[in-house]
PDB file of C-alpha atoms and ligand atoms in Angstrom:
ATOM      1  CA  MET A   8     -12.124  11.511 -13.686  1.00 41.00           C
ATOM      2  CA  ALA A   9     -13.585  10.260  -9.860  1.00 45.00           C
ATOM      3  CA  ASN A  10     -15.740   8.439  -8.401  1.00 45.00           C
ATOM      4  CA  GLY A  11     -17.835   9.616  -5.873  1.00 50.00           C
ATOM      5  CA  SER A  12     -16.088  12.956  -3.686  1.00 84.00           C
ATOM      6  CA  GLN A  13     -14.636  10.708  -0.484  1.00 95.00           C
ATOM      7  CA  LEU A  14     -12.017   8.541  -2.867  1.00 97.00           C
ATOM      8  CA  LEU A  15     -10.269  10.585  -6.112  1.00 97.00           C
ATOM      9  CA  ILE A  16      -8.825   8.976  -8.746  1.00 96.00           C
ATOM     10  CA  GLU A  17      -6.931  10.442 -11.636  1.00 97.00           C
ATOM     11  CA  ASN A  18      -5.487   8.772 -14.408  1.00 96.00           C
ATOM     12  CA  ASP A  19      -3.478   9.711 -16.819  1.00 96.00           C
ATOM     13  CA  GLY A  20      -3.429   6.051 -18.153  1.00 95.00           C
ATOM     14  CA  VAL A  21      -1.153   4.656 -16.921  1.00 97.00           C
ATOM     15  CA  VAL A  22       0.025   6.490 -13.293  1.00 98.00           C
ATOM     16  CA  ALA A  23      -3.433   5.877 -11.745  1.00 98.00           C
ATOM     17  CA  THR A  24      -3.252   8.951  -7.691  1.00 98.00           C
ATOM     18  CA  PHE A  25      -6.131   7.707  -5.371  1.00 98.00           C
ATOM     19  CA  THR A  26      -6.718  10.160  -3.288  1.00 98.00           C
ATOM     20  CA  LEU A  27      -8.795   8.782   0.033  1.00 98.00           C
ATOM     21  CA  ASN A  28     -10.974  12.642   0.305  1.00 97.00           C
ATOM     22  CA  ARG A  29     -12.409  13.448   3.532  1.00 97.00           C
ATOM     23  CA  PRO A  30     -10.138  15.854   4.632  1.00 97.00           C
ATOM     24  CA  ASP A  31     -12.279  17.263   7.347  1.00 96.00           C
ATOM     25  CA  LYS A  32     -12.207  13.904   9.642  1.00 97.00           C
ATOM     26  CA  LEU A  33      -8.681  13.282   8.268  1.00 98.00           C
ATOM     27  CA  ASN A  34      -9.656  10.713   5.911  1.00 98.00           C
ATOM     28  CA  ALA A  35     -10.276   8.303   8.419  1.00 98.00           C
ATOM     29  CA  LEU A  36     -11.894   5.336   6.629  1.00 98.00           C
ATOM     30  CA  ASN A  37     -15.933   4.564   7.050  1.00 96.00           C
ATOM     31  CA  ASP A  38     -17.232   1.964   5.339  1.00 94.00           C
ATOM     32  CA  GLN A  39     -18.640   3.241   2.249  1.00 95.00           C
ATOM     33  CA  VAL A  40     -14.454   4.497   1.665  1.00 96.00           C
ATOM     34  CA  MET A  41     -13.315   0.945   1.951  1.00 97.00           C
ATOM     35  CA  ALA A  42     -15.866  -0.669   0.080  1.00 96.00           C
ATOM     36  CA  ASP A  43     -14.935   2.122  -3.178  1.00 96.00           C
ATOM     37  CA  LEU A  44     -11.434   0.767  -1.948  1.00 97.00           C
ATOM     38  CA  GLY A  45     -12.421  -2.726  -2.740  1.00 97.00           C
ATOM     39  CA  ASP A  46     -13.960  -1.349  -5.779  1.00 96.00           C
ATOM     40  CA  ALA A  47     -10.311   0.601  -6.976  1.00 96.00           C
ATOM     41  CA  ALA A  48      -7.962  -2.233  -5.441  1.00 97.00           C
ATOM     42  CA  ASP A  49     -10.124  -4.445  -8.622  1.00 96.00           C
ATOM     43  CA  ARG A  50     -10.148  -1.844 -11.190  1.00 96.00           C
ATOM     44  CA  ILE A  51      -6.339  -1.721 -10.971  1.00 97.00           C
ATOM     45  CA  THR A  52      -6.382  -5.997 -11.530  1.00 96.00           C
ATOM     46  CA  THR A  53      -8.381  -5.232 -14.213  1.00 96.00           C
ATOM     47  CA  GLU A  54      -7.853  -1.923 -15.959  1.00 96.00           C
ATOM     48  CA  ASP A  55      -4.809  -1.716 -18.883  1.00 95.00           C
ATOM     49  CA  ALA A  56      -4.741   1.655 -18.264  1.00 96.00           C
ATOM     50  CA  ILE A  57      -3.295   1.348 -15.022  1.00 97.00           C
ATOM     51  CA  HIS A  58       0.186   0.387 -15.112  1.00 97.00           C
ATOM     52  CA  GLY A  59       0.589   1.500 -10.869  1.00 98.00           C
ATOM     53  CA  VAL A  60      -0.891   3.566  -8.136  1.00 98.00           C
ATOM     54  CA  ILE A  61       0.090   6.048  -5.634  1.00 98.00           C
ATOM     55  CA  LEU A  62      -2.650   6.558  -2.931  1.00 98.00           C
ATOM     56  CA  THR A  63      -2.211   9.462  -0.159  1.00 98.00           C
ATOM     57  CA  GLY A  64      -4.942  11.737   1.711  1.00 98.00           C
ATOM     58  CA  ALA A  65      -6.462  15.109   0.734  1.00 98.00           C
ATOM     59  CA  GLY A  66      -5.221  18.142   2.746  1.00 97.00           C
ATOM     60  CA  PRO A  67      -2.264  18.489   4.760  1.00 94.00           C
ATOM     61  CA  LYS A  68      -2.593  16.961   7.691  1.00 98.00           C
ATOM     62  CA  ALA A  69      -3.423  13.087   7.086  1.00 98.00           C
ATOM     63  CA  PHE A  70      -3.017   9.892   4.888  1.00 98.00           C
ATOM     64  CA  VAL A  71      -5.443   7.909   6.575  1.00 98.00           C
ATOM     65  CA  ALA A  72      -6.122   9.045  10.640  1.00 98.00           C
ATOM     66  CA  GLY A  73      -7.405   5.217  11.433  1.00 98.00           C
ATOM     67  CA  ALA A  74     -10.730   3.653  11.091  1.00 97.00           C
ATOM     68  CA  ASP A  75     -14.002   6.030  11.240  1.00 97.00           C
ATOM     69  CA  ILE A  76     -14.015   5.985  15.364  1.00 97.00           C
ATOM     70  CA  ALA A  77     -17.746   7.145  15.133  1.00 95.00           C
ATOM     71  CA  ASP A  78     -18.598   3.989  12.865  1.00 94.00           C
ATOM     72  CA  LEU A  79     -16.721   1.990  15.475  1.00 95.00           C
ATOM     73  CA  ALA A  80     -18.090   3.162  18.246  1.00 95.00           C
ATOM     74  CA  LYS A  81     -21.635   1.660  16.902  1.00 95.00           C
ATOM     75  CA  GLN A  82     -20.398  -1.932  16.304  1.00 94.00           C
ATOM     76  CA  GLY A  83     -21.247  -4.630  18.139  1.00 94.00           C
ATOM     77  CA  PRO A  84     -19.387  -8.139  18.606  1.00 95.00           C
ATOM     78  CA  PHE A  85     -20.915  -9.787  15.399  1.00 95.00           C
ATOM     79  CA  ASP A  86     -21.013  -6.778  13.093  1.00 94.00           C
ATOM     80  CA  GLY A  87     -17.461  -6.325  14.277  1.00 96.00           C
ATOM     81  CA  LYS A  88     -16.132  -9.426  13.531  1.00 97.00           C
ATOM     82  CA  ALA A  89     -17.808  -8.401   9.923  1.00 96.00           C
ATOM     83  CA  ARG A  90     -15.795  -5.151   9.509  1.00 97.00           C
ATOM     84  CA  ALA A  91     -12.728  -6.377  10.376  1.00 98.00           C
ATOM     85  CA  LEU A  92     -12.953  -9.065   7.513  1.00 98.00           C
ATOM     86  CA  ARG A  93     -14.106  -6.852   5.471  1.00 97.00           C
ATOM     87  CA  GLY A  94     -11.238  -4.699   5.742  1.00 98.00           C
ATOM     88  CA  GLN A  95      -8.935  -7.073   5.379  1.00 98.00           C
ATOM     89  CA  GLY A  96     -10.316  -8.395   2.458  1.00 98.00           C
ATOM     90  CA  VAL A  97      -9.971  -4.978   0.432  1.00 98.00           C
ATOM     91  CA  LEU A  98      -6.229  -4.424   1.659  1.00 98.00           C
ATOM     92  CA  ARG A  99      -5.277  -8.073   0.796  1.00 97.00           C
ATOM     93  CA  ARG A 100      -7.154  -6.772  -2.840  1.00 97.00           C
ATOM     94  CA  LEU A 101      -5.032  -3.841  -2.626  1.00 97.00           C
ATOM     95  CA  GLU A 102      -2.003  -5.839  -1.631  1.00 97.00           C
ATOM     96  CA  THR A 103      -2.344  -8.808  -4.781  1.00 96.00           C
ATOM     97  CA  CYS A 104      -3.593  -6.686  -7.204  1.00 96.00           C
ATOM     98  CA  GLY A 105      -0.399  -7.352  -9.381  1.00 96.00           C
ATOM     99  CA  LYS A 106       0.602  -4.081  -9.938  1.00 97.00           C
ATOM    100  CA  PRO A 107       2.726  -1.539  -7.772  1.00 98.00           C
ATOM    101  CA  VAL A 108       1.062   0.233  -5.519  1.00 98.00           C
ATOM    102  CA  ILE A 109       2.987   3.349  -3.415  1.00 98.00           C
ATOM    103  CA  ALA A 110       2.098   4.871  -0.555  1.00 99.00           C
ATOM    104  CA  ALA A 111       2.618   8.216  -0.748  1.00 99.00           C
ATOM    105  CA  VAL A 112       2.142   9.215   3.589  1.00 98.00           C
ATOM    106  CA  ASN A 113       1.321  12.420   3.766  1.00 98.00           C
ATOM    107  CA  GLY A 114       0.602  13.226   7.819  1.00 98.00           C
ATOM    108  CA  PHE A 115      -0.727  10.838   9.961  1.00 98.00           C
ATOM    109  CA  ALA A 116      -0.817   7.193   8.770  1.00 98.00           C
ATOM    110  CA  LEU A 117      -2.440   6.056  12.567  1.00 98.00           C
ATOM    111  CA  GLY A 118      -4.534   3.004  12.876  1.00 98.00           C
ATOM    112  CA  GLY A 119      -6.087   1.403   9.691  1.00 98.00           C
ATOM    113  CA  GLY A 120      -4.144   4.446   7.944  1.00 98.00           C
ATOM    114  CA  CYS A 121      -0.767   2.911   9.347  1.00 99.00           C
ATOM    115  CA  GLU A 122      -2.776  -0.874   8.122  1.00 98.00           C
ATOM    116  CA  LEU A 123      -3.730   0.881   5.007  1.00 98.00           C
ATOM    117  CA  ALA A 124       0.222   1.644   4.072  1.00 99.00           C
ATOM    118  CA  MET A 125       1.500  -1.434   5.230  1.00 98.00           C
ATOM    119  CA  ALA A 126      -0.631  -3.105   2.875  1.00 98.00           C
ATOM    120  CA  CYS A 127       0.870  -1.057  -0.204  1.00 98.00           C
ATOM    121  CA  HIS A 128       3.872  -2.091  -1.787  1.00 98.00           C
ATOM    122  CA  ILE A 129       6.430   1.069  -1.095  1.00 98.00           C
ATOM    123  CA  ARG A 130       5.577   3.875   1.405  1.00 98.00           C
ATOM    124  CA  ILE A 131       7.009   6.649   1.159  1.00 98.00           C
ATOM    125  CA  ALA A 132       6.747   9.581   3.641  1.00 98.00           C
ATOM    126  CA  SER A 133       6.785  13.232   4.240  1.00 98.00           C
ATOM    127  CA  ASP A 134       8.467  14.443   6.481  1.00 98.00           C
ATOM    128  CA  ASN A 135       5.780  15.832   8.502  1.00 98.00           C
ATOM    129  CA  ALA A 136       4.183  11.521   8.017  1.00 98.00           C
ATOM    130  CA  LYS A 137       3.360  10.194  11.783  1.00 98.00           C
ATOM    131  CA  PHE A 138       2.538   6.767  12.527  1.00 98.00           C
ATOM    132  CA  GLY A 139       0.409   4.504  14.713  1.00 98.00           C
ATOM    133  CA  GLN A 140      -1.283   1.636  15.981  1.00 98.00           C
ATOM    134  CA  PRO A 141      -2.966   3.837  18.887  1.00 98.00           C
ATOM    135  CA  GLU A 142      -6.200   1.221  18.329  1.00 98.00           C
ATOM    136  CA  VAL A 143      -5.665   0.001  22.084  1.00 98.00           C
ATOM    137  CA  LYS A 144      -6.749   3.686  23.899  1.00 98.00           C
ATOM    138  CA  LEU A 145      -9.802   3.010  22.621  1.00 98.00           C
ATOM    139  CA  GLY A 146      -9.856  -0.388  24.222  1.00 97.00           C
ATOM    140  CA  ILE A 147      -9.907  -2.587  20.644  1.00 97.00           C
ATOM    141  CA  ALA A 148      -6.397  -3.681  18.326  1.00 98.00           C
ATOM    142  CA  PRO A 149      -5.758  -3.842  14.843  1.00 98.00           C
ATOM    143  CA  GLY A 150      -8.189  -4.921  12.732  1.00 98.00           C
ATOM    144  CA  TYR A 151      -7.055  -4.600   9.428  1.00 98.00           C
ATOM    145  CA  GLY A 152      -4.426  -6.700   9.289  1.00 98.00           C
ATOM    146  CA  GLY A 153      -1.760  -4.667  11.771  1.00 98.00           C
ATOM    147  CA  THR A 154      -0.784  -7.535  14.194  1.00 98.00           C
ATOM    148  CA  GLN A 155       0.226  -9.383  11.291  1.00 98.00           C
ATOM    149  CA  ARG A 156       1.728  -6.712   8.515  1.00 98.00           C
ATOM    150  CA  LEU A 157       3.419  -5.185  11.638  1.00 98.00           C
ATOM    151  CA  PRO A 158       5.885  -7.785  12.293  1.00 98.00           C
ATOM    152  CA  ARG A 159       6.516  -8.812   8.984  1.00 97.00           C
ATOM    153  CA  LEU A 160       7.546  -5.695   8.271  1.00 98.00           C
ATOM    154  CA  VAL A 161       9.279  -4.378  11.694  1.00 98.00           C
ATOM    155  CA  GLY A 162      10.497  -7.491  13.735  1.00 98.00           C
ATOM    156  CA  LYS A 163       7.640  -8.547  16.583  1.00 98.00           C
ATOM    157  CA  GLY A 164       9.880  -7.126  19.164  1.00 98.00           C
ATOM    158  CA  ARG A 165       8.837  -3.261  17.581  1.00 98.00           C
ATOM    159  CA  ALA A 166       5.791  -4.577  16.496  1.00 98.00           C
ATOM    160  CA  LEU A 167       4.370  -5.564  19.577  1.00 98.00           C
ATOM    161  CA  GLN A 168       5.984  -1.673  20.917  1.00 98.00           C
ATOM    162  CA  LEU A 169       3.999   0.160  18.527  1.00 98.00           C
ATOM    163  CA  ILE A 170       0.713  -2.287  19.232  1.00 98.00           C
ATOM    164  CA  LEU A 171       0.906  -2.787  23.161  1.00 98.00           C
ATOM    165  CA  THR A 172       2.130   0.978  23.656  1.00 98.00           C
ATOM    166  CA  GLY A 173      -0.075   2.949  20.959  1.00 98.00           C
ATOM    167  CA  GLU A 174       2.915   5.429  20.764  1.00 98.00           C
ATOM    168  CA  MET A 175       3.420   7.479  17.325  1.00 98.00           C
ATOM    169  CA  ILE A 176       6.451   7.384  15.464  1.00 98.00           C
ATOM    170  CA  ASP A 177       7.738  10.188  13.555  1.00 98.00           C
ATOM    171  CA  ALA A 178       8.970   9.514   9.645  1.00 98.00           C
ATOM    172  CA  ALA A 179      12.490   9.690  10.865  1.00 98.00           C
ATOM    173  CA  GLU A 180      11.698   6.617  13.428  1.00 98.00           C
ATOM    174  CA  ALA A 181       9.521   5.206  11.032  1.00 98.00           C
ATOM    175  CA  TYR A 182      12.680   5.383   8.432  1.00 98.00           C
ATOM    176  CA  ARG A 183      14.958   3.446  10.873  1.00 98.00           C
ATOM    177  CA  ILE A 184      12.813   0.435  11.847  1.00 98.00           C
ATOM    178  CA  GLY A 185      11.877   0.218   8.300  1.00 98.00           C
ATOM    179  CA  LEU A 186       8.424   0.737   8.634  1.00 98.00           C
ATOM    180  CA  VAL A 187       8.977   3.501   5.642  1.00 98.00           C
ATOM    181  CA  ASN A 188      11.242   3.136   2.384  1.00 98.00           C
ATOM    182  CA  LYS A 189      12.350   6.943   2.708  1.00 98.00           C
ATOM    183  CA  VAL A 190      11.096  10.266   4.091  1.00 98.00           C
ATOM    184  CA  VAL A 191      11.114  13.209   2.353  1.00 98.00           C
ATOM    185  CA  PRO A 192      10.526  16.849   2.471  1.00 98.00           C
ATOM    186  CA  ALA A 193       6.659  17.443   2.315  1.00 98.00           C
ATOM    187  CA  ALA A 194       6.671  19.966  -1.090  1.00 98.00           C
ATOM    188  CA  GLU A 195       8.476  16.783  -2.907  1.00 98.00           C
ATOM    189  CA  LEU A 196       5.947  13.625  -1.278  1.00 98.00           C
ATOM    190  CA  MET A 197       3.841  13.663  -4.469  1.00 98.00           C
ATOM    191  CA  ALA A 198       6.790  14.103  -7.346  1.00 98.00           C
ATOM    192  CA  GLU A 199       9.389  11.643  -5.552  1.00 98.00           C
ATOM    193  CA  SER A 200       6.629   8.626  -5.608  1.00 98.00           C
ATOM    194  CA  GLU A 201       5.796   9.151  -9.511  1.00 98.00           C
ATOM    195  CA  LYS A 202       9.193   9.249  -9.923  1.00 98.00           C
ATOM    196  CA  LEU A 203      10.188   5.600  -7.891  1.00 98.00           C
ATOM    197  CA  LEU A 204       6.792   4.173  -9.574  1.00 98.00           C
ATOM    198  CA  ARG A 205       8.055   5.499 -13.178  1.00 98.00           C
ATOM    199  CA  GLY A 206      10.989   3.664 -12.547  1.00 97.00           C
ATOM    200  CA  ILE A 207       9.292   0.667 -11.364  1.00 98.00           C
ATOM    201  CA  LEU A 208       7.432   0.784 -14.720  1.00 97.00           C
ATOM    202  CA  ALA A 209      10.396   1.282 -17.614  1.00 96.00           C
ATOM    203  CA  MET A 210      11.099  -2.202 -15.801  1.00 96.00           C
ATOM    204  CA  GLY A 211       9.963  -5.403 -17.473  1.00 96.00           C
ATOM    205  CA  PRO A 212       6.195  -5.547 -16.797  1.00 95.00           C
ATOM    206  CA  LEU A 213       6.062  -9.222 -16.669  1.00 96.00           C
ATOM    207  CA  ALA A 214       9.618  -9.385 -14.319  1.00 97.00           C
ATOM    208  CA  VAL A 215       7.860  -6.806 -12.172  1.00 97.00           C
ATOM    209  CA  ARG A 216       4.445  -8.242 -11.691  1.00 96.00           C
ATOM    210  CA  LEU A 217       5.639 -11.704 -11.111  1.00 97.00           C
ATOM    211  CA  SER A 218       8.605 -10.053  -8.480  1.00 98.00           C
ATOM    212  CA  LEU A 219       5.421  -8.746  -6.372  1.00 97.00           C
ATOM    213  CA  GLU A 220       3.228 -11.802  -6.484  1.00 96.00           C
ATOM    214  CA  ALA A 221       6.857 -14.168  -5.402  1.00 97.00           C
ATOM    215  CA  VAL A 222       7.062 -11.881  -2.648  1.00 97.00           C
ATOM    216  CA  GLU A 223       3.235 -11.582  -1.652  1.00 94.00           C
ATOM    217  CA  ARG A 224       2.392 -14.697  -1.438  1.00 94.00           C
ATOM    218  CA  GLY A 225       5.869 -16.595  -0.530  1.00 96.00           C
ATOM    219  CA  LEU A 226       5.707 -14.573   2.868  1.00 93.00           C
ATOM    220  CA  ASP A 227       3.427 -17.320   3.425  1.00 92.00           C
ATOM    221  CA  MET A 228       5.023 -19.901   2.066  1.00 97.00           C
ATOM    222  CA  SER A 229       7.193 -22.094   3.755  1.00 97.00           C
ATOM    223  CA  MET A 230      10.736 -22.182   2.561  1.00 98.00           C
ATOM    224  CA  GLU A 231      10.744 -24.824  -0.085  1.00 98.00           C
ATOM    225  CA  GLU A 232       7.243 -23.991  -1.193  1.00 98.00           C
ATOM    226  CA  GLY A 233       8.277 -19.987  -2.053  1.00 98.00           C
ATOM    227  CA  LEU A 234      11.752 -21.326  -4.089  1.00 98.00           C
ATOM    228  CA  LEU A 235       9.297 -23.251  -6.211  1.00 98.00           C
ATOM    229  CA  LEU A 236       7.237 -19.983  -7.187  1.00 98.00           C
ATOM    230  CA  GLU A 237      10.454 -18.078  -8.065  1.00 98.00           C
ATOM    231  CA  ALA A 238      12.021 -20.774  -9.977  1.00 98.00           C
ATOM    232  CA  ASN A 239       8.500 -21.389 -11.647  1.00 98.00           C
ATOM    233  CA  HIS A 240       8.174 -17.289 -12.335  1.00 98.00           C
ATOM    234  CA  PHE A 241      11.830 -17.350 -13.880  1.00 98.00           C
ATOM    235  CA  GLY A 242      11.481 -20.594 -15.986  1.00 98.00           C
ATOM    236  CA  LEU A 243       8.221 -18.220 -17.227  1.00 97.00           C
ATOM    237  CA  LEU A 244       9.582 -15.198 -17.859  1.00 98.00           C
ATOM    238  CA  ALA A 245      12.077 -16.930 -19.749  1.00 97.00           C
ATOM    239  CA  ALA A 246       9.266 -17.844 -22.552  1.00 97.00           C
ATOM    240  CA  THR A 247       8.317 -13.963 -22.609  1.00 96.00           C
ATOM    241  CA  ALA A 248       9.123 -11.206 -25.115  1.00 96.00           C
ATOM    242  CA  ASP A 249       9.794  -9.815 -22.368  1.00 96.00           C
ATOM    243  CA  MET A 250      13.250 -11.023 -20.895  1.00 96.00           C
ATOM    244  CA  LYS A 251      13.989 -11.709 -24.807  1.00 96.00           C
ATOM    245  CA  GLU A 252      13.622  -7.763 -25.330  1.00 97.00           C
ATOM    246  CA  GLY A 253      15.487  -7.051 -21.835  1.00 97.00           C
ATOM    247  CA  LEU A 254      18.621  -9.431 -22.452  1.00 97.00           C
ATOM    248  CA  THR A 255      19.088  -8.251 -26.454  1.00 97.00           C
ATOM    249  CA  ALA A 256      19.033  -4.525 -24.944  1.00 97.00           C
ATOM    250  CA  PHE A 257      21.793  -4.968 -22.523  1.00 97.00           C
ATOM    251  CA  LEU A 258      24.078  -7.656 -25.133  1.00 98.00           C
ATOM    252  CA  GLU A 259      23.576  -4.283 -27.655  1.00 98.00           C
ATOM    253  CA  LYS A 260      24.657  -1.791 -25.488  1.00 98.00           C
ATOM    254  CA  ARG A 261      20.840  -0.160 -25.940  1.00 97.00           C
ATOM    255  CA  ALA A 262      17.686   0.515 -23.324  1.00 95.00           C
ATOM    256  CA  PRO A 263      15.018  -1.662 -23.457  1.00 96.00           C
ATOM    257  CA  LYS A 264      11.769  -1.426 -25.229  1.00 94.00           C
ATOM    258  CA  PHE A 265       9.046  -3.372 -23.165  1.00 95.00           C
ATOM    259  CA  ALA A 266       5.884  -3.819 -25.156  1.00 89.00           C
ATOM    260  CA  GLY A 267       2.893  -2.045 -24.053  1.00 80.00           C
ATOM    261  CA  ARG A 268       5.760   0.532 -22.398  1.00 78.00           C
TER     262      ARG A 268
HETATM  263  N1  LIG B 324     -12.713   8.899  13.349  1.00 81.87           N
HETATM  264  C1  LIG B 324     -13.333   9.294  13.047  1.00 81.87           C
HETATM  265  N2  LIG B 324     -12.911  10.832  12.271  1.00 81.87           N
HETATM  266  C2  LIG B 324     -11.427  11.138  13.556  1.00 81.87           C
HETATM  267  C3  LIG B 324     -10.609  10.322  12.902  1.00 81.87           C
HETATM  268  C4  LIG B 324     -11.121   8.685  13.207  1.00 81.87           C
HETATM  269  N3  LIG B 324     -10.135   7.597  12.924  1.00 81.87           N
HETATM  270  N4  LIG B 324      -9.431  10.914  12.987  1.00 81.87           N
HETATM  271  C5  LIG B 324      -9.871  12.053  13.834  1.00 81.87           C
HETATM  272  N5  LIG B 324     -11.231  12.905  13.460  1.00 81.87           N
HETATM  273  C6  LIG B 324     -12.035  13.686  13.376  1.00 81.87           C
HETATM  274  C7  LIG B 324     -11.899  14.484  14.825  1.00 81.87           C
HETATM  275  O1  LIG B 324     -13.109  13.666  15.368  1.00 81.87           O
HETATM  276  C8  LIG B 324     -11.985  15.953  13.894  1.00 81.87           C
HETATM  277  O2  LIG B 324     -13.562  16.051  13.870  1.00 81.87           O
HETATM  278  P1  LIG B 324     -14.404  17.049  14.215  1.00 81.87           P
HETATM  279  O3  LIG B 324     -13.821  18.171  13.763  1.00 81.87           O
HETATM  280  O4  LIG B 324     -15.946  17.241  13.710  1.00 81.87           O
HETATM  281  O5  LIG B 324     -14.262  16.915  15.801  1.00 81.87           O
HETATM  282  C9  LIG B 324     -10.929  15.947  13.056  1.00 81.87           C
HETATM  283  O6  LIG B 324     -10.964  14.442  12.191  1.00 81.87           O
HETATM  284  C10 LIG B 324      -9.855  16.284  12.983  1.00 81.87           C
HETATM  285  O7  LIG B 324      -9.270  15.665  14.474  1.00 81.87           O
HETATM  286  P2  LIG B 324      -8.658  16.455  15.811  1.00 81.87           P
HETATM  287  O8  LIG B 324      -8.866  15.712  16.646  1.00 81.87           O
HETATM  288  O9  LIG B 324      -9.302  17.577  15.961  1.00 81.87           O
HETATM  289  O10 LIG B 324      -7.146  16.797  15.391  1.00 81.87           O
HETATM  290  P3  LIG B 324      -5.744  17.117  15.939  1.00 81.87           P
HETATM  291  O11 LIG B 324      -5.055  17.346  15.042  1.00 81.87           O
HETATM  292  O12 LIG B 324      -7.113  17.449  17.644  1.00 81.87           O
HETATM  293  O13 LIG B 324      -5.277  15.695  16.336  1.00 81.87           O
HETATM  294  C11 LIG B 324      -4.754  13.518  15.847  1.00 81.87           C
HETATM  295  C12 LIG B 324      -5.563  14.706  15.486  1.00 81.87           C
HETATM  296  C13 LIG B 324      -4.926  11.989  14.539  1.00 81.87           C
HETATM  297  C14 LIG B 324      -4.351  13.054  17.164  1.00 81.87           C
HETATM  298  C15 LIG B 324      -6.150  12.773  16.536  1.00 81.87           C
HETATM  299  O14 LIG B 324      -7.836  13.282  15.126  1.00 81.87           O
HETATM  300  C16 LIG B 324      -6.714  11.321  16.700  1.00 81.87           C
HETATM  301  O15 LIG B 324      -6.226  11.061  17.302  1.00 81.87           O
HETATM  302  N6  LIG B 324      -7.422  10.469  15.857  1.00 81.87           N
HETATM  303  C17 LIG B 324      -7.657   9.613  16.377  1.00 81.87           C
HETATM  304  C18 LIG B 324      -6.784   8.257  15.396  1.00 81.87           C
HETATM  305  C19 LIG B 324      -6.797   6.634  16.006  1.00 81.87           C
HETATM  306  O16 LIG B 324      -7.222   6.522  17.357  1.00 81.87           O
HETATM  307  N7  LIG B 324      -6.925   6.139  14.558  1.00 81.87           N
HETATM  308  C20 LIG B 324      -7.511   4.653  15.467  1.00 81.87           C
HETATM  309  C21 LIG B 324      -8.660   4.378  15.203  1.00 81.87           C
HETATM  310  S1  LIG B 324      -8.951   2.747  15.160  1.00 81.87           S
END
């Protein structure tokens, strides 16, 4: 199924693949694509036929080469701020959609592209992928969460180096600093991403959902609050058929069969 031409959505009833589809502009994020992404994030949250998502870019060159610079060139201070808040909101909806989202990074992931990949839960990169926050070269700064998510992922020093110099790093370096989870040959990117996602989807669905929530929300809490959230989830899971099935299957030395999977 497809909703418009700039964000393609395929769904096999379990795994949905979202493909940003402006290859002639290296899949740059214009306002329409951002609005479509926001709608897509809401669909992930609400549609039972989507258990997990792979997000990638069309064409051989780019995941996403950033926010659309032609749009940015027209903005003044107020609509600039509004664009940043809108974009941040879209990425946060994706990050907190409750289901695993894997970025399959198939080329340039620059500026808003790097920020979009960081809002996904796991990043798999093809060996030709390139990452960076080049905004300072344009006289702007990251606006879709880069100044907040990059230091959380790679540490303050490395984040500031990338943000202040605008330098581009290759997939191997992105892996070395913890920006991506795995690097694979370009031809294997989608298969590897799907394998990882289907492995996650074979786990207890409620356990996966609450683990995502504890990590995403807990990072913004104090340790005490985060630990309480974790304990609440742990107790809540004890009331579920998922836990009963998971533990029983272990004791009976068989594979678990979780409801709805
Ligand atoms: N916004 C709008 N258009 C973009 C874009 C962006 N962020 N990134 C690339 N494009 C467009 C180019 O303008 C070009 O369009 P054209 O064919 O109509 O001229 C097309 O995509 C192909 O890009 P091109 O620059 O010719 O490819 P390249 O292989 O020579 O260089 C990059 C690739 C990624 C190094 C280069 O496109 C680039 O630096 N892009 C901007 C990255 C950036 O600063 N992102 C942060 C934005 S906040």
